[in-house]
Amino acid sequence: MTSCNEQLIELRNKHVPPGVSLLSTAFIAKARGALMTDVDGRELIDFAGGIGVNNVGHCHPKVVAAIKEQAEKFIHTCFHVAPYESYIELAARLNELSPGDFEKQTMLANSGAEAVENAVKIARYATKRPAIISLENGFHGRTLMTMALTSKVKPYKFGFGPFAPETCRIPSAYCYRCPYGATYPACGCACADKLEDFFTGYVSAEQTAAIIVEPIQGEGGFITPPREYFAKLHDICQKHGILLIIDEIQTGMGRTGKLFSIDHWGIKPDLITTAKSLGGGLPLSAVTGRAELMSAPHPGGLGGTYGGNPLACAAALAVLKIFLEDGLLQQAEKLGEKLQKRFKVMQENYEIIGEVRGKGPMLALELVRDRHTKEAAGDEARRLTKLCYDKGLVILSCGSRGNVVRFLMPLVITDEQLERGLGILEESLHEVSGGN
Ligand SMILES: Cc1ncc(COP(=O)(O)O)c(C=O)c1O
């Protein structure tokens, strides 16, 4: 007899194009906190959080209550047509909570890519310059402009060109595999200074509107720049009148133990994009930035039918309350410490773990076949992911070589669930490392 999951896979293959790929074959019937149950009744521990969307956990009771309450009142009016207060309340909260004590404004959209698209539009309009610089190993989405800014070719860009013009990418601060062959800290974080070279070889500074950077490159492999990196980048931007856009779509909303992860580096960006966990599971994104930049585009130049949908705004206001009033940031910090310790021990025990990196509970393991040559263990990462999944743990791989496993579990995960998940991970690491 075929299982419910198998029946759904068959239907999916018939009705949904393969381009919309599946990372797992468990169709979810129910999810709470850090646990998901599939249609065949199998329980899965969630170390992926719907790719960083469920930081407050699946169906957090306060988020569910806020959505229900709003749904009883009204579901959609379109903010441009018949405005409502929660949009403004959320904009004001993000303006207040985001780094920088200057005047800010926020616009709301639906997806991460849409936030990035809008940040680019605002930056170009405000500076009257065309070029946008992004980073190697960066990921900013799957729309036309965001594909151009994104680094990894397969699967994100392959066959979908030509891409948006006036974009170029500079190497990122990937210390484990330094693109310049240097070693930190002896290098003095010179990769940030290299931006100046690109103004002669690739695009002139006076034609560059903005540089867009993730504080920790998510899809790129949780690549975490050294502590002086962003200050250096920011100084160069300021010198040339270039805006610094920080893409917090994966790193934001408590993922690193702070509401905005760029606070770990202490700089105040011109524009910030947020999405994913902001909406507590509902589609919502935001661009927050200096008021004089945000207010540059003419009326009607920004927005859309669904941007800042009332249900999503209600959910986001509940999410922010959970972080600020229920101590979830502190909980995230503790989770980060626990994970960091456990992963370091795993690194001592398993040669395949070349590096443990990230910040707070946003951590990843880069897998290598040999710690000296650093040959990427992409097949092993795929096998590890599959083994974990078979044992009831969902993890995600990432990185341009596909050899990094990342952890984006809900921050509300219980100790028991965490221990069970880490146990499965360790058992699977043992198997991938040649044990049985
Ligand atoms: C840093 C970053 N930017 C942008 C995006 C695109 O977001 P979305 O998939 O919601 O369009 C993602 C998604 O993973 C991301 O991690």
Short mmCIF file of C-alpha atoms and ligand atoms in Angstrom, two decimals:
data_model
loop_
_atom_site.label_atom_id
_atom_site.label_comp_id
_atom_site.label_asym_id
_atom_site.label_seq_id
_atom_site.Cartn_x
_atom_site.Cartn_y
_atom_site.Cartn_z
CA MET A 1 0.00 0.00 0.00
CA THR A 2 1.38 3.42 -0.84
CA SER A 3 1.72 5.90 1.99
CA CYS A 4 0.02 9.30 2.02
CA ASN A 5 3.43 10.88 1.37
CA GLU A 6 3.99 8.67 -1.67
CA GLN A 7 0.56 9.48 -3.05
CA LEU A 8 1.23 13.20 -2.63
CA ILE A 9 4.62 12.88 -4.34
CA GLU A 10 2.93 11.28 -7.34
CA LEU A 11 0.37 14.10 -7.51
CA ARG A 12 3.08 16.68 -7.03
CA ASN A 13 5.07 15.23 -9.94
CA LYS A 14 1.98 15.45 -12.14
CA HIS A 15 0.75 18.92 -11.16
CA VAL A 16 3.75 20.95 -9.98
CA PRO A 17 6.80 21.72 -12.17
CA PRO A 18 10.14 20.20 -11.08
CA GLY A 19 11.70 23.69 -10.97
CA VAL A 20 9.80 24.11 -7.70
CA SER A 21 12.01 21.50 -6.07
CA LEU A 22 11.48 19.54 -2.86
CA LEU A 23 14.19 19.09 -0.24
CA SER A 24 12.18 16.44 1.58
CA THR A 25 9.38 14.05 0.74
CA ALA A 26 7.50 14.44 4.02
CA PHE A 27 4.28 16.38 3.47
CA ILE A 28 3.44 18.22 6.65
CA ALA A 29 0.10 17.82 8.37
CA LYS A 30 0.85 19.74 11.57
CA ALA A 31 3.69 21.72 13.17
CA ARG A 32 4.24 23.21 16.63
CA GLY A 33 7.36 24.78 18.13
CA ALA A 34 10.29 22.83 16.67
CA LEU A 35 8.32 19.71 15.73
CA MET A 36 6.55 18.80 12.51
CA THR A 37 4.29 15.80 11.89
CA ASP A 38 3.84 14.48 8.38
CA VAL A 39 0.72 13.10 6.72
CA ASP A 40 1.78 9.54 7.64
CA GLY A 41 2.07 10.52 11.30
CA ARG A 42 5.90 10.60 11.44
CA GLU A 43 7.41 13.20 13.73
CA LEU A 44 10.29 15.33 12.48
CA ILE A 45 12.55 17.60 14.52
CA ASP A 46 12.94 20.84 12.63
CA PHE A 47 16.50 22.19 12.44
CA ALA A 48 15.62 24.13 9.25
CA GLY A 49 12.71 26.33 10.35
CA GLY A 50 11.29 26.64 6.83
CA ILE A 51 14.64 28.23 5.84
CA GLY A 52 14.88 30.57 8.80
CA VAL A 53 11.23 31.63 8.91
CA ASN A 54 10.19 29.99 12.15
CA ASN A 55 12.51 31.63 14.68
CA VAL A 56 9.59 32.00 17.13
CA GLY A 57 8.53 28.43 16.43
CA HIS A 58 5.77 26.89 14.34
CA CYS A 59 2.33 28.25 15.28
CA HIS A 60 3.50 30.29 18.25
CA PRO A 61 0.25 30.74 20.25
CA LYS A 62 0.64 34.54 20.33
CA VAL A 63 1.17 34.69 16.56
CA VAL A 64 -1.82 32.41 15.93
CA ALA A 65 -3.99 34.53 18.25
CA ALA A 66 -2.95 37.76 16.51
CA ILE A 67 -3.71 36.30 13.06
CA LYS A 68 -7.10 34.97 14.23
CA GLU A 69 -8.03 38.27 15.82
CA GLN A 70 -7.13 40.21 12.68
CA ALA A 71 -8.87 37.69 10.39
CA GLU A 72 -12.11 38.32 12.25
CA LYS A 73 -11.80 42.06 11.56
CA PHE A 74 -10.62 42.26 7.92
CA ILE A 75 -8.13 40.35 5.78
CA HIS A 76 -7.23 42.62 2.91
CA THR A 77 -7.98 46.16 1.84
CA CYS A 78 -4.64 47.11 0.16
CA PHE A 79 -2.72 49.69 2.15
CA HIS A 80 -2.68 52.09 -0.84
CA VAL A 81 -6.47 51.94 -1.24
CA ALA A 82 -7.88 51.69 2.27
CA PRO A 83 -5.06 52.03 4.79
CA TYR A 84 -4.94 50.51 8.28
CA GLU A 85 -3.04 51.23 11.48
CA SER A 86 -1.05 48.01 11.89
CA TYR A 87 1.09 48.80 8.80
CA ILE A 88 2.14 52.10 10.39
CA GLU A 89 2.63 50.52 13.81
CA LEU A 90 4.95 47.90 12.35
CA ALA A 91 6.86 50.48 10.29
CA ALA A 92 7.33 52.58 13.45
CA ARG A 93 8.54 49.53 15.45
CA LEU A 94 11.11 48.61 12.77
CA ASN A 95 12.28 52.24 12.54
CA GLU A 96 12.75 52.33 16.29
CA LEU A 97 14.39 48.90 16.71
CA SER A 98 16.76 48.89 13.73
CA PRO A 99 20.33 50.17 14.19
CA GLY A 100 20.95 53.92 13.96
CA ASP A 101 19.36 56.74 15.96
CA PHE A 102 18.66 58.84 12.85
CA GLU A 103 15.18 59.32 11.39
CA LYS A 104 14.00 56.26 9.47
CA GLN A 105 11.10 55.06 7.37
CA THR A 106 9.91 51.56 6.44
CA MET A 107 8.01 50.13 3.48
CA LEU A 108 6.50 46.64 3.55
CA ALA A 109 6.45 43.98 0.84
CA ASN A 110 5.82 40.24 0.61
CA SER A 111 9.04 38.30 0.06
CA GLY A 112 12.75 38.67 0.64
CA ALA A 113 13.45 39.15 -3.05
CA GLU A 114 10.80 41.85 -3.22
CA ALA A 115 12.42 43.71 -0.34
CA VAL A 116 15.80 43.57 -2.10
CA GLU A 117 14.22 44.76 -5.38
CA ASN A 118 12.74 47.73 -3.54
CA ALA A 119 15.95 48.53 -1.69
CA VAL A 120 17.71 48.68 -5.07
CA LYS A 121 14.99 50.93 -6.51
CA ILE A 122 15.24 53.29 -3.52
CA ALA A 123 19.05 53.36 -3.62
CA ARG A 124 19.10 54.15 -7.34
CA TYR A 125 16.41 56.81 -7.04
CA ALA A 126 18.00 58.51 -4.07
CA THR A 127 21.55 58.52 -5.44
CA LYS A 128 20.68 58.91 -9.15
CA ARG A 129 23.34 56.26 -9.81
CA PRO A 130 22.80 52.92 -11.60
CA ALA A 131 25.33 50.34 -10.37
CA ILE A 132 24.82 47.88 -7.52
CA ILE A 133 27.66 45.81 -6.07
CA SER A 134 27.05 42.50 -4.31
CA LEU A 135 29.34 39.78 -2.97
CA GLU A 136 30.55 36.41 -4.19
CA ASN A 137 28.66 33.67 -2.29
CA GLY A 138 25.81 36.10 -1.70
CA PHE A 139 22.17 35.18 -2.14
CA HIS A 140 19.42 37.76 -2.55
CA GLY A 141 16.56 35.94 -4.28
CA ARG A 142 15.19 34.51 -7.50
CA THR A 143 13.65 37.53 -9.28
CA LEU A 144 15.45 39.16 -12.19
CA MET A 145 17.40 41.80 -10.25
CA THR A 146 18.05 39.55 -7.26
CA MET A 147 19.32 36.74 -9.53
CA ALA A 148 21.80 39.24 -10.95
CA LEU A 149 22.99 40.04 -7.42
CA THR A 150 23.07 36.39 -6.37
CA SER A 151 26.30 34.46 -6.83
CA LYS A 152 25.59 30.73 -7.16
CA VAL A 153 24.81 29.76 -10.76
CA LYS A 154 23.21 26.35 -10.31
CA PRO A 155 20.38 26.11 -9.49
CA TYR A 156 19.52 29.79 -9.06
CA LYS A 157 20.64 31.43 -12.30
CA PHE A 158 21.36 28.69 -14.80
CA GLY A 159 19.39 29.19 -18.02
CA PHE A 160 17.56 32.26 -16.74
CA GLY A 161 19.79 35.01 -18.17
CA PRO A 162 20.44 37.57 -19.45
CA PHE A 163 20.54 39.22 -16.07
CA ALA A 164 19.95 42.79 -14.97
CA PRO A 165 22.82 45.06 -16.07
CA GLU A 166 24.86 47.43 -13.89
CA THR A 167 25.61 44.81 -11.27
CA CYS A 168 28.95 43.32 -10.28
CA ARG A 169 30.25 41.12 -7.48
CA ILE A 170 33.32 41.40 -5.31
CA PRO A 171 34.92 38.54 -3.32
CA SER A 172 33.49 37.98 0.15
CA ALA A 173 35.27 37.68 3.50
CA TYR A 174 35.44 33.89 3.37
CA CYS A 175 38.36 33.46 5.77
CA TYR A 176 38.28 29.64 5.70
CA ARG A 177 38.90 29.80 1.93
CA CYS A 178 40.30 33.31 1.53
CA PRO A 179 39.85 34.40 -2.10
CA TYR A 180 43.19 36.25 -1.81
CA GLY A 181 45.02 33.35 -0.17
CA ALA A 182 45.59 35.40 2.98
CA THR A 183 45.15 34.48 6.64
CA TYR A 184 43.17 36.39 9.23
CA PRO A 185 44.09 38.36 11.35
CA ALA A 186 47.52 38.82 9.72
CA CYS A 187 45.77 40.00 6.54
CA GLY A 188 44.34 43.03 8.38
CA CYS A 189 40.98 42.23 6.78
CA ALA A 190 42.37 43.50 3.47
CA CYS A 191 39.49 42.00 1.46
CA ALA A 192 37.32 44.93 2.58
CA ASP A 193 39.91 47.43 1.28
CA LYS A 194 39.92 45.64 -2.08
CA LEU A 195 36.58 47.28 -2.84
CA GLU A 196 38.59 50.34 -3.89
CA ASP A 197 40.31 48.26 -6.63
CA PHE A 198 36.94 47.39 -8.12
CA PHE A 199 36.22 51.05 -8.74
CA THR A 200 39.00 51.08 -11.32
CA GLY A 201 38.58 47.61 -12.81
CA TYR A 202 34.81 47.01 -12.77
CA VAL A 203 32.60 49.96 -11.98
CA SER A 204 33.34 53.55 -11.03
CA ALA A 205 32.53 54.67 -7.51
CA GLU A 206 30.58 57.70 -8.75
CA GLN A 207 28.29 55.42 -10.78
CA THR A 208 27.66 53.06 -7.85
CA ALA A 209 24.39 53.51 -5.95
CA ALA A 210 24.87 50.81 -3.33
CA ILE A 211 26.61 47.72 -2.12
CA ILE A 212 24.36 44.99 -0.76
CA VAL A 213 25.75 42.52 1.76
CA GLU A 214 24.41 39.84 4.10
CA PRO A 215 25.98 40.12 7.59
CA ILE A 216 26.40 36.33 7.48
CA GLN A 217 26.05 34.83 4.01
CA GLY A 218 23.20 32.38 4.50
CA GLU A 219 22.80 30.38 1.33
CA GLY A 220 26.53 30.95 0.68
CA GLY A 221 27.49 28.80 3.69
CA PHE A 222 27.10 30.96 6.82
CA ILE A 223 30.24 32.86 5.87
CA THR A 224 30.88 35.20 8.78
CA PRO A 225 33.14 38.24 8.22
CA PRO A 226 35.71 39.32 10.84
CA ARG A 227 34.76 42.00 13.32
CA GLU A 228 36.39 44.92 11.44
CA TYR A 229 34.97 44.02 8.02
CA PHE A 230 31.75 46.02 7.96
CA ALA A 231 33.25 49.16 9.48
CA LYS A 232 35.86 49.15 6.72
CA LEU A 233 33.27 48.58 4.02
CA HIS A 234 31.07 51.30 5.50
CA ASP A 235 33.96 53.80 5.56
CA ILE A 236 34.68 53.19 1.88
CA CYS A 237 30.99 53.56 1.03
CA GLN A 238 30.74 56.83 2.95
CA LYS A 239 33.87 58.19 1.29
CA HIS A 240 32.29 57.68 -2.15
CA GLY A 241 28.64 58.46 -1.36
CA ILE A 242 27.67 54.80 -1.88
CA LEU A 243 24.83 53.39 0.19
CA LEU A 244 25.32 50.28 2.31
CA ILE A 245 22.34 47.93 2.12
CA ILE A 246 22.41 45.20 4.73
CA ASP A 247 20.35 42.15 3.79
CA GLU A 248 19.08 40.78 7.12
CA ILE A 249 16.52 38.52 5.51
CA GLN A 250 18.05 35.31 6.89
CA THR A 251 20.19 36.73 9.70
CA GLY A 252 17.61 39.06 11.26
CA MET A 253 14.83 38.58 13.80
CA GLY A 254 16.87 36.96 16.55
CA ARG A 255 18.63 34.40 14.39
CA THR A 256 22.05 35.38 15.77
CA GLY A 257 20.82 36.32 19.25
CA LYS A 258 20.16 39.94 18.28
CA LEU A 259 17.13 41.34 16.51
CA PHE A 260 19.41 42.72 13.77
CA SER A 261 22.60 40.73 13.37
CA ILE A 262 24.56 43.69 12.00
CA ASP A 263 24.55 44.95 15.62
CA HIS A 264 27.30 42.37 16.23
CA TRP A 265 29.51 44.55 14.02
CA GLY A 266 28.26 47.87 15.40
CA ILE A 267 27.61 49.73 12.15
CA LYS A 268 24.51 51.66 11.12
CA PRO A 269 23.56 50.80 7.53
CA ASP A 270 21.69 53.16 5.19
CA LEU A 271 19.08 50.56 4.23
CA ILE A 272 18.15 47.20 5.79
CA THR A 273 16.03 44.45 4.27
CA THR A 274 14.17 42.01 6.53
CA ALA A 275 11.76 39.15 5.80
CA LYS A 276 11.53 35.45 6.77
CA SER A 277 10.98 35.29 10.56
CA LEU A 278 9.56 38.83 10.64
CA GLY A 279 6.13 37.54 9.62
CA GLY A 280 6.16 34.53 11.97
CA GLY A 281 5.36 32.31 8.97
CA LEU A 282 3.25 34.72 6.92
CA PRO A 283 4.74 36.31 3.78
CA LEU A 284 6.11 39.69 4.81
CA SER A 285 9.22 41.71 4.15
CA ALA A 286 10.43 45.21 4.84
CA VAL A 287 12.90 47.83 3.74
CA THR A 288 13.93 50.12 6.57
CA GLY A 289 16.30 53.02 6.08
CA ARG A 290 17.31 56.62 6.44
CA ALA A 291 14.19 58.76 6.00
CA GLU A 292 15.79 61.01 3.39
CA LEU A 293 16.55 57.98 1.18
CA MET A 294 13.29 56.13 1.77
CA SER A 295 11.25 59.22 1.00
CA ALA A 296 13.04 59.98 -2.29
CA PRO A 297 10.85 57.97 -4.73
CA HIS A 298 7.66 59.68 -5.95
CA PRO A 299 4.19 58.59 -4.72
CA GLY A 300 3.14 55.34 -6.39
CA GLY A 301 6.74 54.36 -7.20
CA LEU A 302 6.85 51.87 -4.33
CA GLY A 303 4.43 49.31 -2.94
CA GLY A 304 2.07 46.72 -4.37
CA THR A 305 -1.29 45.03 -3.90
CA TYR A 306 -0.39 42.79 -0.96
CA GLY A 307 2.61 44.50 0.66
CA GLY A 308 2.10 44.72 4.42
CA ASN A 309 -1.03 42.56 4.38
CA PRO A 310 -3.03 43.06 7.63
CA LEU A 311 -2.65 39.42 8.77
CA ALA A 312 1.11 39.57 8.19
CA CYS A 313 1.40 42.90 10.06
CA ALA A 314 -0.53 41.49 13.03
CA ALA A 315 1.73 38.43 13.05
CA ALA A 316 4.89 40.57 12.85
CA LEU A 317 3.82 42.80 15.73
CA ALA A 318 3.28 39.64 17.80
CA VAL A 319 6.73 38.32 16.73
CA LEU A 320 8.46 41.52 17.87
CA LYS A 321 6.62 41.38 21.21
CA ILE A 322 7.75 37.77 21.73
CA PHE A 323 11.37 38.80 21.19
CA LEU A 324 11.23 41.90 23.35
CA GLU A 325 8.83 40.93 26.11
CA ASP A 326 9.15 37.14 26.41
CA GLY A 327 12.95 36.99 26.53
CA LEU A 328 13.43 35.09 23.27
CA LEU A 329 16.63 36.97 22.45
CA GLN A 330 18.18 35.78 25.71
CA GLN A 331 16.94 32.26 24.99
CA ALA A 332 18.52 32.50 21.51
CA GLU A 333 21.85 33.51 23.04
CA LYS A 334 21.80 30.51 25.38
CA LEU A 335 20.89 28.20 22.51
CA GLY A 336 23.83 29.61 20.56
CA GLU A 337 26.23 28.88 23.43
CA LYS A 338 24.96 25.31 23.76
CA LEU A 339 25.21 24.65 20.03
CA GLN A 340 28.65 26.23 19.76
CA LYS A 341 29.96 23.93 22.55
CA ARG A 342 28.39 20.81 21.08
CA PHE A 343 29.61 21.53 17.55
CA LYS A 344 33.16 22.18 18.78
CA VAL A 345 33.17 18.77 20.48
CA MET A 346 31.82 17.20 17.28
CA GLN A 347 34.62 18.92 15.36
CA GLU A 348 37.17 17.32 17.71
CA ASN A 349 35.59 13.92 17.14
CA TYR A 350 34.92 14.06 13.42
CA GLU A 351 37.68 15.00 10.96
CA ILE A 352 35.06 15.76 8.35
CA ILE A 353 34.10 19.00 10.16
CA GLY A 354 36.56 21.51 8.76
CA GLU A 355 35.04 24.56 10.38
CA VAL A 356 32.26 25.50 12.78
CA ARG A 357 31.14 29.07 12.09
CA GLY A 358 28.39 31.60 12.53
CA LYS A 359 27.09 33.74 15.37
CA GLY A 360 24.76 32.92 18.25
CA PRO A 361 22.44 30.10 17.20
CA MET A 362 23.06 30.76 13.47
CA LEU A 363 25.73 28.11 13.07
CA ALA A 364 26.97 25.81 10.32
CA LEU A 365 29.50 23.04 9.81
CA GLU A 366 31.68 23.10 6.71
CA LEU A 367 32.45 19.50 5.73
CA VAL A 368 35.76 18.61 4.08
CA ARG A 369 37.41 15.37 2.98
CA ASP A 370 40.77 16.54 4.22
CA ARG A 371 41.41 19.32 6.71
CA HIS A 372 44.62 20.36 4.92
CA THR A 373 43.47 20.39 1.30
CA LYS A 374 39.95 21.44 2.39
CA GLU A 375 38.49 19.36 -0.42
CA ALA A 376 34.76 20.04 -0.21
CA ALA A 377 32.68 17.10 1.03
CA GLY A 378 29.53 17.90 -0.94
CA ASP A 379 28.40 14.29 -1.43
CA GLU A 380 28.94 13.66 2.27
CA ALA A 381 26.84 16.72 3.18
CA ARG A 382 24.05 15.39 0.96
CA ARG A 383 24.35 11.96 2.58
CA LEU A 384 24.34 13.48 6.05
CA THR A 385 21.19 15.44 5.26
CA LYS A 386 19.49 12.29 3.95
CA LEU A 387 20.59 10.16 6.93
CA CYS A 388 19.30 12.76 9.37
CA TYR A 389 16.02 12.99 7.51
CA ASP A 390 15.59 9.19 7.59
CA LYS A 391 16.09 9.32 11.36
CA GLY A 392 13.56 12.15 11.79
CA LEU A 393 15.69 15.31 11.72
CA VAL A 394 15.39 17.99 9.05
CA ILE A 395 18.63 19.88 8.30
CA LEU A 396 19.67 21.94 5.28
CA SER A 397 22.87 22.08 3.31
CA CYS A 398 24.22 25.26 1.73
CA GLY A 399 27.42 26.80 0.36
CA SER A 400 28.62 27.25 -3.20
CA ARG A 401 30.12 23.73 -3.04
CA GLY A 402 27.08 22.28 -1.25
CA ASN A 403 29.33 21.04 1.58
CA VAL A 404 28.02 23.12 4.48
CA VAL A 405 25.21 22.04 6.79
CA ARG A 406 23.38 24.88 8.45
CA PHE A 407 21.13 25.05 11.46
CA LEU A 408 18.09 27.33 11.59
CA MET A 409 16.00 25.61 14.23
CA PRO A 410 13.19 27.52 15.95
CA LEU A 411 14.71 29.40 18.88
CA VAL A 412 11.97 28.03 21.15
CA ILE A 413 13.23 24.46 20.72
CA THR A 414 13.08 22.53 24.02
CA ASP A 415 16.21 20.97 25.55
CA GLU A 416 14.79 17.50 24.97
CA GLN A 417 14.11 18.18 21.26
CA LEU A 418 17.52 19.77 20.86
CA GLU A 419 19.29 16.83 22.47
CA ARG A 420 17.33 14.35 20.36
CA GLY A 421 18.18 16.30 17.18
CA LEU A 422 21.87 16.64 18.06
CA GLY A 423 21.95 12.91 18.87
CA ILE A 424 20.65 12.11 15.37
CA LEU A 425 23.13 14.53 13.85
CA GLU A 426 26.06 12.97 15.69
CA GLU A 427 24.99 9.43 14.84
CA SER A 428 24.72 10.43 11.17
CA LEU A 429 28.10 12.22 11.25
CA HIS A 430 29.56 8.99 12.59
CA GLU A 431 28.09 7.04 9.68
CA VAL A 432 29.21 9.58 7.07
CA SER A 433 32.70 9.50 8.61
CA GLY A 434 32.96 5.77 7.92
CA GLY A 435 31.48 4.36 11.14
CA ASN A 436 28.42 2.18 10.96
C1 LIG B 1 19.79 36.80 2.55
C2 LIG B 1 18.59 36.52 1.70
N1 LIG B 1 18.13 37.48 0.89
C3 LIG B 1 17.04 37.30 0.12
C4 LIG B 1 16.37 36.08 0.12
C5 LIG B 1 15.16 35.89 -0.75
O1 LIG B 1 14.02 35.74 0.02
P1 LIG B 1 12.68 35.12 -0.60
O2 LIG B 1 12.95 33.67 -0.85
O3 LIG B 1 11.65 35.36 0.44
O4 LIG B 1 12.41 35.87 -1.87
C6 LIG B 1 16.83 35.05 0.94
C7 LIG B 1 16.15 33.74 0.96
O5 LIG B 1 16.66 32.73 1.36
C8 LIG B 1 17.97 35.27 1.74
O6 LIG B 1 18.46 34.32 2.56
#
